[in-house]
Short mmCIF file of N, CA and C in Angstrom, two decimals:
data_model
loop_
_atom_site.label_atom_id
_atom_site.label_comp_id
_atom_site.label_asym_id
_atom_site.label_seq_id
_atom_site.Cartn_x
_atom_site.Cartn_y
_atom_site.Cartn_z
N UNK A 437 -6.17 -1.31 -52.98
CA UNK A 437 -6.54 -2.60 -53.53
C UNK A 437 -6.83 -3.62 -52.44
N UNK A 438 -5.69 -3.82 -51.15
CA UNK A 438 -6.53 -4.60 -50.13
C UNK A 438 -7.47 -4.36 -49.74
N UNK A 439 -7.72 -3.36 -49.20
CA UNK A 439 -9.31 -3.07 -48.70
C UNK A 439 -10.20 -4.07 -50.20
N UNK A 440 -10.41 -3.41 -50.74
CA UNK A 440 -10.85 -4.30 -51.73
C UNK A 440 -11.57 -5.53 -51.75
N UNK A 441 -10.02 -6.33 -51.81
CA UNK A 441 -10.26 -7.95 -51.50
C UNK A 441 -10.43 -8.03 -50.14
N UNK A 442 -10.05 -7.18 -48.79
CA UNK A 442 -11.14 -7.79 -47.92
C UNK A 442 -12.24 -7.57 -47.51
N UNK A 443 -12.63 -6.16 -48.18
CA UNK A 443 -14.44 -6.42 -48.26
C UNK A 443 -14.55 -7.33 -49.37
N UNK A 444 -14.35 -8.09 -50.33
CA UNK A 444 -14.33 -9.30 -51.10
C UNK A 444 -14.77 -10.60 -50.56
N UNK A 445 -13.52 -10.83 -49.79
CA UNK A 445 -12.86 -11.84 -48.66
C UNK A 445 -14.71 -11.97 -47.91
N UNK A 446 -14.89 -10.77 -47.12
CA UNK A 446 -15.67 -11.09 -46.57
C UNK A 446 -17.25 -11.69 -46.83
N UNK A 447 -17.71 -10.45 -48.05
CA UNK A 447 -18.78 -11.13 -48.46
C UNK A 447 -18.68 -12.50 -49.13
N UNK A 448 -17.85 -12.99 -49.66
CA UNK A 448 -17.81 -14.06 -50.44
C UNK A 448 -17.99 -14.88 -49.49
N UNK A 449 -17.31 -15.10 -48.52
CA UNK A 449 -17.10 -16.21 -47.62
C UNK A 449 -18.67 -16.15 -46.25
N UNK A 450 -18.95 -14.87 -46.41
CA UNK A 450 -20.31 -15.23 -45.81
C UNK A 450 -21.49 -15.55 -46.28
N UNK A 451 -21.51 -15.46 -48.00
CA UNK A 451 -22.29 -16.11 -48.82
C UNK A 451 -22.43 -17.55 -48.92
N UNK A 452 -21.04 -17.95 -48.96
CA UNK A 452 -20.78 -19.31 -49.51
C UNK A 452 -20.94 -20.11 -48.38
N UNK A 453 -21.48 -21.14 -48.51
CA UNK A 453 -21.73 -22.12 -47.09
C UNK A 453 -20.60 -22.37 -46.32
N UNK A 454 -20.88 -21.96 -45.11
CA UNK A 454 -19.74 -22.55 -43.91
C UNK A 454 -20.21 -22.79 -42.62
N UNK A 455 -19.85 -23.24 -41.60
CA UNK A 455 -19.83 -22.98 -40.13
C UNK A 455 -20.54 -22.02 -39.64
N UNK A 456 -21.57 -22.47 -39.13
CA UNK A 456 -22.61 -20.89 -38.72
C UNK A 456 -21.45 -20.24 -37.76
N UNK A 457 -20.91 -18.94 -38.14
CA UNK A 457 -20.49 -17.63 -37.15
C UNK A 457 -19.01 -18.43 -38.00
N UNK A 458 -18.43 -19.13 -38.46
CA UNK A 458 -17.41 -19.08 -38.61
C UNK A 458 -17.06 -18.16 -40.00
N UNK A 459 -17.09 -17.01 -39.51
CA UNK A 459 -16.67 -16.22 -41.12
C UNK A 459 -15.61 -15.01 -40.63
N UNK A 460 -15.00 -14.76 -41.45
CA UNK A 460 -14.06 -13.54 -41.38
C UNK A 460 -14.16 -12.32 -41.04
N UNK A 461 -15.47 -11.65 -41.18
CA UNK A 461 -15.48 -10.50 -40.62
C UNK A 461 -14.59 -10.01 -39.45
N UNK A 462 -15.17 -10.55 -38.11
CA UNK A 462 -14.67 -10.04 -36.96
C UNK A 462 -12.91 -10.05 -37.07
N UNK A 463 -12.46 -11.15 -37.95
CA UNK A 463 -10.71 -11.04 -37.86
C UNK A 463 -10.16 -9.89 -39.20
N UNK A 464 -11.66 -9.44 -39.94
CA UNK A 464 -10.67 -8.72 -40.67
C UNK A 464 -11.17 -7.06 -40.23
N UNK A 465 -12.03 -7.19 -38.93
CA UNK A 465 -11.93 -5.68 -38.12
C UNK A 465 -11.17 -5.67 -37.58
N UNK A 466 -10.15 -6.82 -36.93
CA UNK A 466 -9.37 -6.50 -35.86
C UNK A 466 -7.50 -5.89 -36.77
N UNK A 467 -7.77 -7.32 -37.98
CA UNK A 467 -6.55 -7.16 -38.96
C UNK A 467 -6.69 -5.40 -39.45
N UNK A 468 -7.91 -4.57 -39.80
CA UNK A 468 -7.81 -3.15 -40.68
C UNK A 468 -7.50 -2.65 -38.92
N UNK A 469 -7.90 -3.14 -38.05
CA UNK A 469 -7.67 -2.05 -37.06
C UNK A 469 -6.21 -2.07 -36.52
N UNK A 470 -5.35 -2.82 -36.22
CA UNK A 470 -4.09 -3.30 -36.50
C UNK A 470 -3.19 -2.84 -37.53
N UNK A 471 -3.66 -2.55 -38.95
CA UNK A 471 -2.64 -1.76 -40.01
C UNK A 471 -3.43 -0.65 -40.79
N UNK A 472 -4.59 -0.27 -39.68
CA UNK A 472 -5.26 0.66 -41.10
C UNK A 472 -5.56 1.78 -40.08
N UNK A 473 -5.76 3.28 -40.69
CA UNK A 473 -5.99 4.11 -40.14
C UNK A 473 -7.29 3.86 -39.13
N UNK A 474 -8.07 4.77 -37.65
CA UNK A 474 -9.07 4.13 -37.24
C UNK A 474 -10.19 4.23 -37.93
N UNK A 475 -10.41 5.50 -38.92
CA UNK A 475 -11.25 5.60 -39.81
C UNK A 475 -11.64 4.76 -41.12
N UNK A 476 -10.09 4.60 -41.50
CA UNK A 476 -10.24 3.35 -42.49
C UNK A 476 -10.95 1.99 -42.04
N UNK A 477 -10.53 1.74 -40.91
CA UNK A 477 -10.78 0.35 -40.52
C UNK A 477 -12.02 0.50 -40.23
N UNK A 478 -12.51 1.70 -39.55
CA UNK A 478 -14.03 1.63 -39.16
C UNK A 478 -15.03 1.28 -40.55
N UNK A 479 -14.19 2.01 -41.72
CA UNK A 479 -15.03 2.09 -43.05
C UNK A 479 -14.75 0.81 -43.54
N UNK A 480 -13.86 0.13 -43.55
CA UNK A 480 -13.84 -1.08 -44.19
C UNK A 480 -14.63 -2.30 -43.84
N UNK A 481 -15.26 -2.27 -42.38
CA UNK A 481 -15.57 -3.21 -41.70
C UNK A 481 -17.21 -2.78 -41.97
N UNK A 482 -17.49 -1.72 -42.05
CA UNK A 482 -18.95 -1.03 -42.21
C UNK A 482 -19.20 -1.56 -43.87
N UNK A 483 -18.43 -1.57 -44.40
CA UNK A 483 -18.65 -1.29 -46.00
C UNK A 483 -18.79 -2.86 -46.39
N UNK A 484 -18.02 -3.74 -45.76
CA UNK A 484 -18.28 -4.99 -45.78
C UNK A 484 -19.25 -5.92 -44.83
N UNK A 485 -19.69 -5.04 -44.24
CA UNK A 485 -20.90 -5.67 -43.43
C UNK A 485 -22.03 -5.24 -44.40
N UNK A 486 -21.76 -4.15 -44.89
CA UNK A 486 -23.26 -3.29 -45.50
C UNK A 486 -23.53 -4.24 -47.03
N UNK A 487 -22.64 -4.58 -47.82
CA UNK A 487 -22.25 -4.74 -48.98
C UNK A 487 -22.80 -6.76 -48.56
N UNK A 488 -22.09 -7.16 -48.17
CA UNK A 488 -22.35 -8.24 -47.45
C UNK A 488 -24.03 -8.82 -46.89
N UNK A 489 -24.87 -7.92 -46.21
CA UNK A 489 -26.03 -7.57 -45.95
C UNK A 489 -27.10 -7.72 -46.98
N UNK A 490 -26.42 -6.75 -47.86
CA UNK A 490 -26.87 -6.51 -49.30
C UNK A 490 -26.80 -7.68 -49.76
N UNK A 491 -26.09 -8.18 -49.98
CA UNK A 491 -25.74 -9.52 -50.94
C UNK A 491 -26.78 -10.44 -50.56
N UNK A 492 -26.59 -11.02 -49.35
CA UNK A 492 -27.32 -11.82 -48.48
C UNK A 492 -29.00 -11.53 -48.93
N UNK A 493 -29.30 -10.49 -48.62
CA UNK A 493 -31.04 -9.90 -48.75
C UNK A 493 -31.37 -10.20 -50.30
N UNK A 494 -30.35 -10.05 -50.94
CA UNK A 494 -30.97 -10.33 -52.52
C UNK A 494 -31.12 -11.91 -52.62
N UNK A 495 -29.53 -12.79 -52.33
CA UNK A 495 -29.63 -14.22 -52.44
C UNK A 495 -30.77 -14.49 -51.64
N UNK A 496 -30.91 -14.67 -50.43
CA UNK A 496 -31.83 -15.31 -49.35
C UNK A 496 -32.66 -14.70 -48.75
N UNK A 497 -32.91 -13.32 -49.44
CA UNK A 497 -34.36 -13.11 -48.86
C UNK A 497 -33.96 -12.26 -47.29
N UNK A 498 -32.95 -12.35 -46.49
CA UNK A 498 -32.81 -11.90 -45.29
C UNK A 498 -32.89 -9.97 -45.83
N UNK A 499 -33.41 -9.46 -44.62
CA UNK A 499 -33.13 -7.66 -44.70
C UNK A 499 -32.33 -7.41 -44.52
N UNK A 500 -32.02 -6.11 -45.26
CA UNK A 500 -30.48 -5.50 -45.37
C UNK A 500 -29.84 -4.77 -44.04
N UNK A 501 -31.02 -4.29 -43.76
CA UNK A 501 -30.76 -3.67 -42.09
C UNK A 501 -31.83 -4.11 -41.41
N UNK A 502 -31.55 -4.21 -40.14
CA UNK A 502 -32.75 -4.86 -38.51
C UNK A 502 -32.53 -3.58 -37.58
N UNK A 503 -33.60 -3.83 -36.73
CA UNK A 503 -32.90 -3.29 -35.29
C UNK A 503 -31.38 -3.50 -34.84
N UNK A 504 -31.51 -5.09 -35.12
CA UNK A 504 -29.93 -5.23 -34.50
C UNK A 504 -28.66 -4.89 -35.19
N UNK A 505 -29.10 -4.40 -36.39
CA UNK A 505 -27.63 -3.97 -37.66
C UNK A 505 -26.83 -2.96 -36.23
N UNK A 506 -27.26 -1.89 -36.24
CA UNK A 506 -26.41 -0.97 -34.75
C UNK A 506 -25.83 -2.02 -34.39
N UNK A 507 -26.02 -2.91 -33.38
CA UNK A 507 -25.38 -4.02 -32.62
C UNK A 507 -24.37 -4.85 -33.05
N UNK A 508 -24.49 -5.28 -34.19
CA UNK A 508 -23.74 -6.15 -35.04
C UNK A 508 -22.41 -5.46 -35.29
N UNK A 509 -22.87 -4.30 -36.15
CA UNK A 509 -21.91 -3.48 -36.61
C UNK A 509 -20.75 -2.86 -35.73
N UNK A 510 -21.79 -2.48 -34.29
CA UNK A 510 -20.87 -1.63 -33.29
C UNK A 510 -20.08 -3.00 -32.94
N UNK A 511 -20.15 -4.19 -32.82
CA UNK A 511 -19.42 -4.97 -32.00
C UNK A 511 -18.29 -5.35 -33.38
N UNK A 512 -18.25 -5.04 -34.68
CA UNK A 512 -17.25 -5.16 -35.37
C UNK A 512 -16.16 -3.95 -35.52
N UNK A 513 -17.20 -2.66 -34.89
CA UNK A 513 -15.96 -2.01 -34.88
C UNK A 513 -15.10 -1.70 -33.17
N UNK A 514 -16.23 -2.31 -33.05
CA UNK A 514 -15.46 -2.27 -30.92
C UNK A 514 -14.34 -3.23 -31.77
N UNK A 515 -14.13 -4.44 -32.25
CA UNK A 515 -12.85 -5.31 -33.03
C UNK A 515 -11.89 -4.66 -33.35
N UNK A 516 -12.07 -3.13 -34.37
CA UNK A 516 -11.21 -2.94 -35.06
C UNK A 516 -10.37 -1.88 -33.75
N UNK A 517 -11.01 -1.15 -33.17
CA UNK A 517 -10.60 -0.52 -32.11
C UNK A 517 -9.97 -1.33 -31.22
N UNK A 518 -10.21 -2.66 -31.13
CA UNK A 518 -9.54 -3.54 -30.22
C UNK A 518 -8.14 -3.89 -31.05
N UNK A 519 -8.32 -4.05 -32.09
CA UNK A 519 -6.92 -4.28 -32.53
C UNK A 519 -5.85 -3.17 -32.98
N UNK A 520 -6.53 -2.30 -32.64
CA UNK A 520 -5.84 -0.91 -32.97
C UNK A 520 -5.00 -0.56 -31.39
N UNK A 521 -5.53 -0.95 -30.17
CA UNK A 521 -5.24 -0.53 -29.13
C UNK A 521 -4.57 -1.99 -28.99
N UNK A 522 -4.31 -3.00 -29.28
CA UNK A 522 -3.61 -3.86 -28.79
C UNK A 522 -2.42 -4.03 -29.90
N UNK A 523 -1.67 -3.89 -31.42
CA UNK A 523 -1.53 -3.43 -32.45
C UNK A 523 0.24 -3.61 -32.11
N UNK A 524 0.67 -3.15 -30.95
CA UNK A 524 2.31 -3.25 -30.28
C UNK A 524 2.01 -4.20 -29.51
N UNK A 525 1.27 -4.94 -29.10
CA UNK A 525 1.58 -6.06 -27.96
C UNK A 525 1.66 -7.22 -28.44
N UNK A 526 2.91 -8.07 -27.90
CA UNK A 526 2.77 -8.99 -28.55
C UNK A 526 1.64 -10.59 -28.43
N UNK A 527 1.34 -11.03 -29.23
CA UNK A 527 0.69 -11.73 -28.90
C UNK A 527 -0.91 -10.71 -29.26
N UNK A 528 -1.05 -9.57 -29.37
CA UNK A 528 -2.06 -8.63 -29.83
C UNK A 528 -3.18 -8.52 -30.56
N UNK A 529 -2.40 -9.43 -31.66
CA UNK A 529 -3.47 -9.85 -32.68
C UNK A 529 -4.70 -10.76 -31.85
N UNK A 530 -3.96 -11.86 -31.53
CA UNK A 530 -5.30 -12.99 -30.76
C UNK A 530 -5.78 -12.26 -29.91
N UNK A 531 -4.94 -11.46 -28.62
CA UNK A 531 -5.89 -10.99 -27.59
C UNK A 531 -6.89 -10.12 -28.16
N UNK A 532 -6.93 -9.42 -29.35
CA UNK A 532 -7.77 -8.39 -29.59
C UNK A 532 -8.69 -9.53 -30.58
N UNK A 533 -8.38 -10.77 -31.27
CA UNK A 533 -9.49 -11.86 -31.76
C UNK A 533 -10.42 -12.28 -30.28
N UNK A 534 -9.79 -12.37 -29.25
CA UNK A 534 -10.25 -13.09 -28.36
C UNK A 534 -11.67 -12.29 -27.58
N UNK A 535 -10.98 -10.98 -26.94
CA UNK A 535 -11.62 -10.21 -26.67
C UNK A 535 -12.29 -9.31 -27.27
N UNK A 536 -12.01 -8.71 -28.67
CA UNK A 536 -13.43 -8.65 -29.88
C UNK A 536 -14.69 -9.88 -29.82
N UNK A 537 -14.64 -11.26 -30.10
CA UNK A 537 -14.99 -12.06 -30.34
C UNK A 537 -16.10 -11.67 -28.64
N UNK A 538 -15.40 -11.76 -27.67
CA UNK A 538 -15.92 -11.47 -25.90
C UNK A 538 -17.37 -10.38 -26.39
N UNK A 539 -16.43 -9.37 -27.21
CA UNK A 539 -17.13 -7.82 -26.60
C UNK A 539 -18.57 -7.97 -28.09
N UNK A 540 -18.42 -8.71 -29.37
CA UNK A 540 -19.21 -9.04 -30.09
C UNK A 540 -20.50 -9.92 -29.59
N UNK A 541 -20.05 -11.04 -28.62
CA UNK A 541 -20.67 -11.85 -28.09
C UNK A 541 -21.75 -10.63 -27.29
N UNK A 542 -21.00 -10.11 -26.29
CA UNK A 542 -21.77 -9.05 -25.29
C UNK A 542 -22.95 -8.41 -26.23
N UNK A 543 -22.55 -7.91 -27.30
CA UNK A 543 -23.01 -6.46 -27.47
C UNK A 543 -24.05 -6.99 -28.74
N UNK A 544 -23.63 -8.09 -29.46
CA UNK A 544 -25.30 -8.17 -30.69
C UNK A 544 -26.02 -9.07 -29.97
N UNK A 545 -25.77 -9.82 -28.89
CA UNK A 545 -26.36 -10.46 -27.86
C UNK A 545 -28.12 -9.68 -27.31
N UNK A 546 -27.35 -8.16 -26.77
CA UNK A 546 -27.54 -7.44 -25.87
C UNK A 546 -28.69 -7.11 -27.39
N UNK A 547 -28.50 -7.04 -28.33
CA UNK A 547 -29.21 -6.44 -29.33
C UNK A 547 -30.53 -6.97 -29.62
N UNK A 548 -30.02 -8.33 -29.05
CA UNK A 548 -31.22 -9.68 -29.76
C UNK A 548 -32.16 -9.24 -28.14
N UNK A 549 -31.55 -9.06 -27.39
CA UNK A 549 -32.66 -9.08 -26.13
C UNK A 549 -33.63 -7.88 -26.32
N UNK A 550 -32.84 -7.14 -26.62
CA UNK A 550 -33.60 -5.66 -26.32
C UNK A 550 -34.38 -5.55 -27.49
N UNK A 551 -34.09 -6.13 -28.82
CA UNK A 551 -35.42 -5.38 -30.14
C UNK A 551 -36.31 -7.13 -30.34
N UNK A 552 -35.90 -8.39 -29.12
CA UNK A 552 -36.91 -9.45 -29.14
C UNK A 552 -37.86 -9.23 -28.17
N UNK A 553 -38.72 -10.54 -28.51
CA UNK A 553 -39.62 -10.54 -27.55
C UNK A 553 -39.74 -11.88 -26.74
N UNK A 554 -38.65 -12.86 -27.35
CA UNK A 554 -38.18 -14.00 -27.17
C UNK A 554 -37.91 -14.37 -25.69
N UNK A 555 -37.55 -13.30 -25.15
CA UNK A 555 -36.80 -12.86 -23.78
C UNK A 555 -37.67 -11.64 -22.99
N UNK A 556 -37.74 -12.03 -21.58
CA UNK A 556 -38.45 -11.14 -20.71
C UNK A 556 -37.47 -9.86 -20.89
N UNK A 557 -37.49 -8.73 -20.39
CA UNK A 557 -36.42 -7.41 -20.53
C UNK A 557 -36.48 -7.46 -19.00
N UNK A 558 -35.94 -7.95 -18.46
CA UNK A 558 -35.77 -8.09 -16.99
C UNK A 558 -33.88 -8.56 -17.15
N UNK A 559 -33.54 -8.61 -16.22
CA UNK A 559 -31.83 -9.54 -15.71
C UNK A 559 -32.32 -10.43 -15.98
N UNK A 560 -33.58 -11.54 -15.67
CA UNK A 560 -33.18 -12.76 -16.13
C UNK A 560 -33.39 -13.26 -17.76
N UNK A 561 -33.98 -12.08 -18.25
CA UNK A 561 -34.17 -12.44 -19.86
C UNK A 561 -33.19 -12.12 -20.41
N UNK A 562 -32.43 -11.09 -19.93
CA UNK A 562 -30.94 -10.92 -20.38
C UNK A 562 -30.00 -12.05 -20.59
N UNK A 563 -30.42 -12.56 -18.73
CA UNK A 563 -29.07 -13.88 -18.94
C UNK A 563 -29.77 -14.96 -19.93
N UNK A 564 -30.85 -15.14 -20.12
CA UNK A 564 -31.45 -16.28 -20.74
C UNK A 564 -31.28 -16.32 -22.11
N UNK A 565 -31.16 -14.74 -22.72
CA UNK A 565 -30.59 -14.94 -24.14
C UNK A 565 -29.01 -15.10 -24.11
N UNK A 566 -28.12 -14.50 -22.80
CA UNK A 566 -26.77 -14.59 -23.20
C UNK A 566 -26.43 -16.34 -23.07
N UNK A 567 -27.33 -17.22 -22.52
CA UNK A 567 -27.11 -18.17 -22.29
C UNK A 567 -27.53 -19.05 -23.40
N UNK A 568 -28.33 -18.72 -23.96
CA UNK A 568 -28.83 -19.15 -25.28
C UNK A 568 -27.60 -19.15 -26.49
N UNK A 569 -27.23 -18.17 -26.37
CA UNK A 569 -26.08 -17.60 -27.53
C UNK A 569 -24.36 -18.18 -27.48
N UNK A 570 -24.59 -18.70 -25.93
CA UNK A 570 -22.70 -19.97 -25.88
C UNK A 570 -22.92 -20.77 -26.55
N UNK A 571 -23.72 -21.87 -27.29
CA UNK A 571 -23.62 -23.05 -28.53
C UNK A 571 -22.61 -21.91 -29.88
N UNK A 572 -23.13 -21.05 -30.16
CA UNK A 572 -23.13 -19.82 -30.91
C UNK A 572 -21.34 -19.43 -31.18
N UNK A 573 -21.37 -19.01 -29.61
CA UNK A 573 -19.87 -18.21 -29.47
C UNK A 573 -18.76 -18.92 -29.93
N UNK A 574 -18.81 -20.34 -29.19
CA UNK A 574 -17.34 -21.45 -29.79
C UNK A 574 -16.73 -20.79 -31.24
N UNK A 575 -18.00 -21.19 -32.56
CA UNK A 575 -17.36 -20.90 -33.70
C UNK A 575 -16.91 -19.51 -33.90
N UNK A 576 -17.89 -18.79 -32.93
CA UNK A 576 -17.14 -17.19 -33.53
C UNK A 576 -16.06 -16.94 -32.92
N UNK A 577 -15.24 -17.72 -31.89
CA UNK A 577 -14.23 -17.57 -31.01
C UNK A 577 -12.92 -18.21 -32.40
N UNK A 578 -13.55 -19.11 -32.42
CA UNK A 578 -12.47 -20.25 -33.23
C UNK A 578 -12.34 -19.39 -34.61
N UNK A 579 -13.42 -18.98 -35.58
CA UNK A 579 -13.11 -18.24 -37.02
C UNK A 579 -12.36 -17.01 -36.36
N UNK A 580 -12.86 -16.10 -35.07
CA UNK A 580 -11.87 -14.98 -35.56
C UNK A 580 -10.43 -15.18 -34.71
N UNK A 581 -10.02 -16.44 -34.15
CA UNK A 581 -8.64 -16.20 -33.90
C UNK A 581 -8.17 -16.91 -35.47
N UNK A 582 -8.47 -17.72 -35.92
CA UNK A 582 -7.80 -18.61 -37.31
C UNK A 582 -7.88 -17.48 -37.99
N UNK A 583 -8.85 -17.03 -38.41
CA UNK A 583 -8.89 -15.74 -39.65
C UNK A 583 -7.99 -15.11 -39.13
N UNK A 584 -7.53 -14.20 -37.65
CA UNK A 584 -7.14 -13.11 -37.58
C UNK A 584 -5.59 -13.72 -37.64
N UNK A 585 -4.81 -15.04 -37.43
CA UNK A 585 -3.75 -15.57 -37.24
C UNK A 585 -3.64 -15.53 -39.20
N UNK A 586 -4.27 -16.24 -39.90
CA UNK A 586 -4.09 -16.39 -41.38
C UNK A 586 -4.20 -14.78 -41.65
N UNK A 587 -4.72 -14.01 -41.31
CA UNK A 587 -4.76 -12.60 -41.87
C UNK A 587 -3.31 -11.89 -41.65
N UNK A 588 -2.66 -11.86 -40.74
CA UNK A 588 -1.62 -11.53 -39.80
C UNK A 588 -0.43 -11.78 -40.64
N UNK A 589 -0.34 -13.42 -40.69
CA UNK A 589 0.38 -13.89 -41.27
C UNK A 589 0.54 -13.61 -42.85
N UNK A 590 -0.30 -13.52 -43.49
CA UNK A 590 -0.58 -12.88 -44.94
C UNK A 590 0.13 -11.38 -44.81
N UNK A 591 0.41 -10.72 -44.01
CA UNK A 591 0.30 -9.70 -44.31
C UNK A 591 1.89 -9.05 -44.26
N UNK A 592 2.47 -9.56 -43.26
CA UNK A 592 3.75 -9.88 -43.37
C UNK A 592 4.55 -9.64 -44.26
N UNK A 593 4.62 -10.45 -45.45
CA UNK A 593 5.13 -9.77 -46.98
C UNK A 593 4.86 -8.44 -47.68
N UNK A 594 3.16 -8.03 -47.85
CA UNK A 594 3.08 -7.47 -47.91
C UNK A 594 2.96 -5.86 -47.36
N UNK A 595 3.99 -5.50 -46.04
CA UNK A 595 3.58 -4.92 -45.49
C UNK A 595 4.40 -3.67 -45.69
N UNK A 596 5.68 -3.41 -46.64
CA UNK A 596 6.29 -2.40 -46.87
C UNK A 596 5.54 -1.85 -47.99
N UNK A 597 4.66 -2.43 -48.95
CA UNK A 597 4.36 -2.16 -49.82
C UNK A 597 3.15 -1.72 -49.52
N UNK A 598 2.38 -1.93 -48.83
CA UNK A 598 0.73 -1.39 -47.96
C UNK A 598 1.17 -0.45 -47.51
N UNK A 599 2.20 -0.38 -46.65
CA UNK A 599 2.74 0.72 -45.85
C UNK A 599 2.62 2.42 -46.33
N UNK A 600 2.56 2.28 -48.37
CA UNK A 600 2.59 3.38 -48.97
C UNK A 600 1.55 4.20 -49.38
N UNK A 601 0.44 2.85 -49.22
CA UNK A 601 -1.01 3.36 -49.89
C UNK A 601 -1.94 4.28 -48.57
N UNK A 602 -2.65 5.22 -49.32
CA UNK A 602 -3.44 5.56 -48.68
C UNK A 602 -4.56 5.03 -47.24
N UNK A 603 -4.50 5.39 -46.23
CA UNK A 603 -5.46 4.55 -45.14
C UNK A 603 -4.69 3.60 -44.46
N UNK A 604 -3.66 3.16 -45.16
CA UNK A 604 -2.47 2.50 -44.25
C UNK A 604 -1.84 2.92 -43.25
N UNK A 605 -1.88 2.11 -41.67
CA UNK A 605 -0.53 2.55 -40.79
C UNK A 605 0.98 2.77 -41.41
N UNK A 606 1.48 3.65 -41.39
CA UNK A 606 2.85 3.61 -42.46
C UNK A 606 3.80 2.92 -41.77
N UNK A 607 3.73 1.70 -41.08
CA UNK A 607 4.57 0.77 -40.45
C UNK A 607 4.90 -0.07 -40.91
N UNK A 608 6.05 -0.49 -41.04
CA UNK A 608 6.98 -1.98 -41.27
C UNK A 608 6.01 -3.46 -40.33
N UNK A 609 5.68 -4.31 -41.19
CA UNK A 609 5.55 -5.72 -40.14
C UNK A 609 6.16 -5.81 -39.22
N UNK A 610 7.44 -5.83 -39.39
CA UNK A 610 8.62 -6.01 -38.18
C UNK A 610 8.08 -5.21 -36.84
N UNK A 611 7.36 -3.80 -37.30
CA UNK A 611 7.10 -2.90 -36.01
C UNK A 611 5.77 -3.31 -35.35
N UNK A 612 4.94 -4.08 -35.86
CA UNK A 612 3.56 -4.52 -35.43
C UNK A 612 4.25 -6.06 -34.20
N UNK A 613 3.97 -5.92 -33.20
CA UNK A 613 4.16 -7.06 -32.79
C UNK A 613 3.62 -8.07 -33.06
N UNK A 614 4.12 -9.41 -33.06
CA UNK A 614 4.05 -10.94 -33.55
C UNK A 614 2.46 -11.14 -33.09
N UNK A 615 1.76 -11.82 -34.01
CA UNK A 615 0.23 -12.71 -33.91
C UNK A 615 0.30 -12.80 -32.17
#
């Protein structure tokens, strides 16, 4: 049933008007990668990008997949892998918001250079789009530590009871180290 509501969570909230880049995704790859198997989390984050995509292309006209979908996608699950490998450390949750958020920046960045034409394909068209894209990063820095801190924290209660369902880490909150 969580999985659920957070492929829910996600499309809803990237439908509904907000903060350009401030949306949940990236904190709820790092949150499934943190309590969910790596497969689960990979599928949950795919299924809500895809579903999400979808949504979007019908409301507004945008395509369901680009060149850059690969890019996008891989840098949400480089997230969930980040929070899967950081998952016992404390303080884990943010470093893996922080540095997901880093390795997302890098990598659909890297996406926009290589399938535009916006940008020379040289080093300096590289840096010229990564330099283009810092106005950008702030909010995606700021939504996925808040999301991934409110996700964290949510989860807490429910975490003996997740613990039983299928695709779940079978761990106690107590054993995940602190946000």
């Amino acid at each position: 049933m969580l999985p659920v509501l957070l492929v829910a969570l996600c499309v809803v909230l990237r439908i509904v008007p907000h903060p350009p880049n401030f949306a949940p995704v990236g904190a709820t790859a790092v949150f499934a990668g943190r309590t969910m198997k790596p497969w689960a989390a990979t599928a949950l984050v795919v299924v809500a990008m895809f579903v999400g995509d979808a949504a979007l292309a019908a409301l507004r006209g945008y395509p369901v997949v680009s060149a850059l979908t690969p890019f996008v996608y891989g840098g949400f699950v480089v997230q969930a892998a980040l929070g899967r490998a950081l998952r016992a450390r404390k303080g884990g949750a943010i470093g893996a918001a922080v540095l997901g958020a880093c390795g997302f920046f890098l990598l659909s960045n890297f996406g926009v250079w290589l399938g535009s034409r916006m940008y020379t394909h040289d080093a300096s068209g590289l840096a010229a789009c990564y330099v283009a894209a810092i106005p950008f990063f702030g909010a995606t820095l700021l939504g996925d530590v808040v999301w991934t801190v409110l996700l964290s924290l949510a989860y807490r209660p429910l975490a003996a009871r997740l613990a039983r369902r299928p695709g779940w880490v079978p761990v106690p909150a107590s054993e995940l180290a602190t946000v």
